[in-house]
Coordinates of C-alpha atoms and ligand atoms in Angstrom, one line a residue:
R278 CA 0.4 11.7 15.9
G279 CA -1.7 9.4 12.7
K280 CA -0.3 8.7 9.0
R281 CA -1.2 10.5 6.6
A282 CA -1.5 8.8 2.6
F283 CA -2.5 9.5 -0.6
I284 CA -3.7 7.9 -3.2
A285 CA -3.8 8.1 -6.4
G286 CA -6.5 6.3 -9.1
V287 CA -8.7 6.0 -7.4
A288 CA -12.2 5.7 -8.9
D289 CA -14.9 3.1 -7.7
D290 CA -14.3 0.5 -4.5
Q291 CA -13.6 -1.8 -7.1
G292 CA -10.1 -1.9 -7.5
F293 CA -6.8 -1.8 -5.3
G294 CA -6.7 1.4 -5.3
W295 CA -9.7 2.3 -3.0
A296 CA -8.8 -1.2 -1.1
I297 CA -5.0 0.5 -0.1
A298 CA -7.3 3.1 1.5
K299 CA -9.5 1.4 3.1
A300 CA -7.8 -0.9 4.9
L301 CA -4.5 2.4 5.6
A302 CA -7.9 4.1 7.2
A303 CA -8.6 0.7 9.2
A304 CA -4.8 1.2 10.4
G305 CA -5.4 4.7 11.3
A306 CA -4.4 6.8 8.7
E307 CA -5.6 10.2 7.3
I308 CA -7.0 9.3 3.6
L309 CA -6.4 11.6 0.2
L310 CA -7.5 11.0 -2.4
G311 CA -6.5 11.6 -6.5
T312 CA -8.8 11.3 -9.2
W313 CA -8.7 11.4 -13.1
V314 CA -10.6 14.5 -14.2
P315 CA -12.3 12.2 -16.7
A316 CA -14.0 10.0 -13.1
L317 CA -14.2 12.9 -10.9
N318 CA -17.8 14.2 -11.4
I319 CA -19.3 10.2 -11.4
F320 CA -17.4 8.8 -7.9
E321 CA -18.4 12.3 -6.1
T322 CA -21.6 11.3 -7.0
S323 CA -21.9 7.8 -5.7
L324 CA -19.5 8.7 -2.1
R325 CA -21.8 10.8 -1.7
K326 CA -25.5 9.3 -2.9
G327 CA -23.8 6.5 -0.4
K328 CA -23.0 4.5 -2.9
F329 CA -19.7 2.7 -1.6
D330 CA -21.1 3.4 1.8
E331 CA -21.3 -1.0 1.9
S332 CA -17.5 -1.6 0.8
R333 CA -16.3 1.9 3.2
L334 CA -17.5 -0.5 6.4
L335 CA -14.0 -1.0 7.9
P336 CA -13.6 -4.0 10.5
N337 CA -14.8 -1.8 13.9
G338 CA -18.3 -0.8 12.6
S339 CA -17.4 2.2 11.9
L340 CA -16.7 4.0 7.6
F341 CA -13.5 4.8 6.5
E342 CA -13.8 8.9 5.5
I343 CA -12.3 9.8 2.9
A344 CA -10.4 13.8 3.9
K345 CA -9.9 14.9 0.4
V346 CA -10.5 14.4 -3.0
Y347 CA -8.6 16.0 -5.4
P348 CA -8.8 15.2 -9.2
L349 CA -5.5 14.5 -11.6
D350 CA -4.4 13.6 -15.0
A351 CA -1.4 12.3 -14.2
V352 CA 0.3 12.1 -17.3
Y353 CA 0.1 16.5 -17.3
D354 CA 3.0 17.5 -15.8
T355 CA 2.2 21.6 -15.6
P356 CA -0.6 23.5 -17.1
D357 CA 2.2 23.6 -19.9
D358 CA 2.1 20.8 -21.3
V359 CA -1.6 20.8 -21.5
P360 CA -2.9 20.5 -24.9
D361 CA -5.6 23.1 -25.9
D362 CA -7.9 19.9 -26.8
V363 CA -8.2 19.3 -22.7
K364 CA -8.2 22.4 -21.6
S365 CA -11.0 23.1 -24.3
N366 CA -12.7 19.4 -23.5
K367 CA -15.9 20.0 -20.9
R368 CA -14.7 16.4 -19.1
Y369 CA -11.2 18.7 -18.0
A370 CA -13.5 21.8 -18.0
V371 CA -15.8 20.1 -14.2
A372 CA -11.9 21.5 -12.1
T373 CA -8.8 23.1 -11.8
G374 CA -5.2 22.8 -10.1
W375 CA -5.4 19.6 -11.5
T376 CA -1.6 18.2 -13.3
V377 CA 0.6 16.4 -10.7
K378 CA 2.6 19.7 -9.4
E379 CA 0.3 21.7 -9.0
V380 CA -1.7 18.9 -6.6
A381 CA 1.3 18.2 -5.3
E382 CA 1.0 22.2 -3.8
S383 CA -2.5 21.4 -3.7
V384 CA -2.0 19.0 -0.5
K385 CA 1.3 20.7 0.5
N386 CA -0.5 24.0 0.8
D387 CA -3.4 21.8 2.7
Y388 CA -1.9 19.7 5.4
G389 CA 1.5 20.5 4.9
S390 CA 3.4 16.9 5.1
I391 CA 2.3 13.4 3.4
D392 CA 3.4 10.2 4.5
I393 CA 3.0 6.9 2.9
L394 CA 2.5 8.0 -1.4
V395 CA 0.4 5.1 -3.5
H396 CA 0.8 5.3 -6.7
S397 CA -2.3 3.1 -8.6
L398 CA -3.1 3.9 -11.6
A399 CA -2.0 3.4 -15.8
N400 CA -4.1 3.3 -18.8
G401 CA -2.7 1.5 -22.1
P402 CA -5.0 2.8 -25.3
E403 CA -3.9 -0.2 -27.3
V404 CA -3.8 -2.0 -23.9
T405 CA -5.7 -5.0 -27.0
K406 CA -2.9 -4.6 -29.2
P407 CA 0.1 -7.3 -28.8
L408 CA 3.4 -5.7 -29.1
L409 CA 4.0 -5.8 -32.2
D410 CA 0.8 -4.4 -34.0
T411 CA 0.8 -1.4 -30.8
S412 CA 1.3 2.1 -32.6
R413 CA 4.5 4.5 -31.5
K414 CA 2.5 6.5 -29.8
G415 CA 0.3 3.8 -28.3
Y416 CA 3.2 2.7 -26.5
L417 CA 4.4 6.4 -25.5
A418 CA 1.1 6.6 -24.1
A419 CA 1.0 3.5 -22.0
I420 CA 4.6 4.6 -20.9
S421 CA 3.5 8.1 -20.1
A422 CA 0.1 7.1 -17.6
S423 CA 1.7 4.3 -16.2
S424 CA 5.8 4.1 -15.4
Y425 CA 6.6 8.4 -16.3
S426 CA 3.2 9.5 -14.2
Y427 CA 5.1 7.5 -10.9
V428 CA 8.6 9.6 -11.5
S429 CA 6.9 12.6 -12.1
L430 CA 4.2 11.9 -8.7
L431 CA 8.3 11.1 -6.6
K432 CA 9.7 14.6 -8.0
Y433 CA 6.5 16.9 -6.9
F434 CA 5.3 14.7 -3.5
S435 CA 9.0 13.2 -2.1
P436 CA 10.0 17.0 -1.3
F437 CA 7.4 17.3 1.5
M438 CA 7.1 13.7 2.5
N439 CA 8.0 12.8 6.2
P440 CA 11.5 11.6 6.0
G441 CA 10.7 7.6 7.6
G442 CA 7.6 7.9 4.7
S443 CA 6.7 5.4 2.1
S444 CA 5.5 5.2 -1.6
I445 CA 4.3 1.6 -3.4
S446 CA 3.1 1.5 -6.4
L447 CA 1.2 -1.6 -8.3
T448 CA 2.9 -4.0 -11.1
Y449 CA 2.1 -6.5 -12.2
L450 CA 4.0 -10.5 -13.6
A451 CA 3.7 -9.2 -17.4
S452 CA 6.8 -6.9 -17.2
E453 CA 8.7 -10.2 -16.9
K454 CA 6.6 -13.5 -18.3
T455 CA 4.5 -13.4 -20.8
I456 CA 1.3 -13.1 -21.0
P457 CA 0.0 -12.4 -24.6
G458 CA -3.4 -9.8 -24.7
Y459 CA -1.7 -7.5 -21.7
G460 CA -0.5 -5.7 -25.0
G461 CA 0.0 -2.2 -26.0
G462 CA 3.2 -1.2 -24.9
M463 CA 1.7 -2.2 -21.1
S464 CA 4.0 -5.2 -20.6
S465 CA 7.1 -2.5 -20.8
A466 CA 5.4 0.0 -18.8
K467 CA 5.0 -2.2 -15.8
A468 CA 9.3 -3.3 -16.4
A469 CA 10.0 0.0 -16.3
L470 CA 8.0 0.4 -13.0
E471 CA 9.3 -1.9 -11.8
S472 CA 12.8 -0.6 -12.6
D473 CA 12.4 2.6 -11.5
T474 CA 10.9 1.1 -7.9
R475 CA 15.1 0.6 -7.5
V476 CA 16.5 4.0 -9.5
L477 CA 13.9 5.5 -8.1
A478 CA 13.6 3.6 -4.0
F479 CA 18.0 4.7 -4.4
E480 CA 17.2 9.0 -4.7
V481 CA 14.5 9.7 -2.7
G482 CA 16.2 7.4 -0.5
R483 CA 19.3 9.1 0.2
K484 CA 17.5 12.3 -0.2
Y485 CA 14.3 12.3 1.9
K486 CA 15.1 8.5 3.2
I487 CA 11.5 8.1 1.4
R488 CA 11.4 3.7 0.9
V489 CA 9.6 3.1 -2.9
N490 CA 8.3 0.3 -3.8
T491 CA 6.1 -2.4 -6.3
I492 CA 3.0 -4.6 -5.6
S493 CA 3.3 -7.5 -8.3
A494 CA -0.2 -8.6 -7.6
G495 CA -2.9 -11.0 -8.7
P496 CA -5.8 -11.0 -11.2
L497 CA -8.6 -8.7 -9.8
R498 CA -11.9 -7.4 -11.7
S499 CA -11.6 -3.9 -11.6
R500 CA -12.1 -1.5 -14.2
A501 CA -9.4 -1.3 -15.8
A502 CA -9.1 -4.8 -16.4
K503 CA -11.8 -5.4 -16.9
A504 CA -11.5 -3.1 -19.9
I505 CA -8.5 -5.3 -20.6
G506 CA -10.7 -8.1 -21.4
F507 CA -9.0 -11.1 -20.2
I508 CA -9.4 -11.1 -17.0
D509 CA -12.3 -13.6 -16.6
D510 CA -9.3 -15.9 -18.3
M511 CA -6.6 -14.8 -15.6
I512 CA -8.4 -14.9 -12.5
N513 CA -9.2 -18.7 -13.5
Y514 CA -5.0 -19.7 -14.9
S515 CA -4.6 -18.5 -11.2
T516 CA -6.9 -20.7 -9.2
A517 CA -6.6 -23.6 -11.2
N518 CA -1.9 -22.8 -11.3
A519 CA -1.1 -21.2 -7.8
P520 CA -0.1 -22.6 -5.3
L521 CA -3.6 -21.0 -2.9
Q522 CA -6.5 -22.4 -5.2
K523 CA -8.3 -18.8 -4.3
E524 CA -9.2 -16.0 -5.8
L525 CA -7.9 -12.5 -5.7
D526 CA -9.4 -10.3 -2.5
S527 CA -8.1 -6.8 -3.2
D528 CA -8.2 -6.4 0.8
E529 CA -5.5 -9.1 1.0
V530 CA -3.5 -6.1 -1.4
G531 CA -4.4 -3.4 0.9
Y532 CA -3.3 -5.1 3.6
S533 CA 0.0 -5.9 2.0
A534 CA 0.5 -2.2 1.1
A535 CA -0.5 -1.5 5.2
F536 CA 3.1 -3.6 6.6
L537 CA 5.4 -1.8 3.3
A538 CA 4.1 1.5 4.4
S539 CA 4.2 1.1 8.0
P540 CA 7.2 0.9 10.2
L541 CA 7.6 -3.2 10.5
A542 CA 8.8 -2.5 7.0
S543 CA 11.0 0.2 8.1
A544 CA 14.9 -1.4 6.2
I545 CA 12.4 -2.8 2.9
T546 CA 13.0 -0.6 0.2
G547 CA 13.7 -0.8 -3.6
T548 CA 11.7 -5.0 -3.9
V549 CA 9.0 -6.3 -5.2
L550 CA 6.5 -7.6 -3.3
Y551 CA 4.3 -10.6 -4.9
V552 CA 0.6 -11.0 -3.3
D553 CA -0.6 -12.9 -5.9
N554 CA -1.4 -17.1 -4.2
G555 CA 1.9 -17.3 -5.3
L556 CA 1.1 -17.4 -9.0
H557 CA 4.9 -15.8 -10.1
T558 CA 6.7 -19.0 -8.6
M559 CA 5.3 -21.6 -11.2
G560 CA 7.6 -22.3 -14.8
V561 CA 4.2 -24.8 -16.3
A562 CA 1.1 -25.0 -15.7
V563 CA -0.9 -28.0 -13.6
Ligands
LIG634 P1 -9.1 0.6 -11.0 O1 -9.5 0.7 -12.4 O2 -9.2 0.7 -9.9 O3 -7.1 1.4 -11.4 C1 -7.4 2.4 -12.3 C2 -6.7 4.2 -12.0 O4 -6.3 4.6 -13.0 C3 -8.0 4.6 -12.3 O5 -9.4 4.8 -10.9 C4 -8.4 5.7 -13.4 O6 -9.2 6.1 -12.8 C5 -7.1 6.3 -12.7 N1 -6.3 6.6 -13.5 C6 -5.3 6.5 -15.0 N2 -5.5 6.9 -16.1 C7 -5.1 7.9 -15.0 C8 -4.3 8.6 -15.4 N3 -3.6 9.7 -16.5 N4 -4.7 10.3 -14.6 C9 -5.2 9.7 -13.2 N5 -5.3 8.5 -13.2 C10 -5.9 7.2 -13.9 O7 -8.2 -0.9 -11.3 P2 -6.3 -1.5 -11.5 O8 -6.8 -2.3 -11.6 O9 -7.2 -1.9 -9.9 O10 -5.1 -1.5 -11.0 C11 -4.7 -0.4 -10.4 C12 -3.3 -0.5 -11.0 O11 -3.2 -2.0 -10.2 C13 -3.1 -0.3 -11.6 O12 -1.2 0.4 -11.5 C14 -2.5 -2.0 -12.7 O13 -1.8 -1.9 -13.0 C15 -1.9 -2.9 -10.9 N6 -2.8 -3.7 -11.6 C16 -3.9 -4.5 -11.8 C17 -4.5 -6.2 -11.8 C18 -5.3 -6.7 -11.9 O14 -5.6 -7.8 -12.6 N7 -6.7 -5.9 -11.4 C19 -3.1 -6.9 -11.9 C20 -1.6 -6.3 -10.8 C21 -2.0 -4.9 -11.1

């Protein structure tokens, strides 16, 4: 039986979520996506119009299929959590049932079970501000969208994940080393995500026999990264200083995720896997 994957955090063909979906599809998995509600229309339209066809091309010459796109906003767990101004916002009125609990219920109703859960999303409204200048609201928003969203996804999805299943998130070196420019509490959010990876690995490992790992990825020019503002500097820094002096290709993260999701990684859980050309090993710039 082929595996089924739900990948949260895909709204174009530029980010890690897309690359992971593609690598899992190439390995034979059925692909379900969770797309941020405000980005849903443009993503579905672009998909339908063939804008992503070039990047849908698999090594075997076919285009990878997306079985279903679910609208999702991972900062809300249940409809009760959605504030009135969001409910009435016309960017949110385009869809229904997009809180984490509702999406999980829809996936379960549509497909019964999944094998692979991927969290490839983050948001920090004050990411361009130094931590010292970050408001409490901005800090908590970063943690809510980038860290708790993963706890919530696992809480609602793992009960219908098949034993032996695998869950993966994406993290960044700024959790453990100071990277000026990655502000707004995003460094804190990634530290929480990595710590939660260990605790959740224990909890869902014992309860559901599911593995939980996170990939610490090197810099990629995704939509989210461009919003931070220093992505070109980070890519240049990595190319100059990492053991492997090449630009990271999102497919390299996709393949690593496919490995972690596969039986080849059946004893790996609770870990941070660095897919960053080795940059994290360096203590000085050379
Ligand atoms: P991306 O823009 O492709 O992905 C981020 C996605 O999160 C977007 O599709 C966005 O719509 C979605 N999103 C934001 N808030 C959401 C919410 N409340 N609910 C649902 N979806 C929401 O960018 P990316 O860089 O590929 O990011 C994917 C992951 O990789 C993130 O966790 C990011 O922190 C991590 N990462 C990125 C880099 C990098 O250099 N790009 C490096 C290391 C780790």
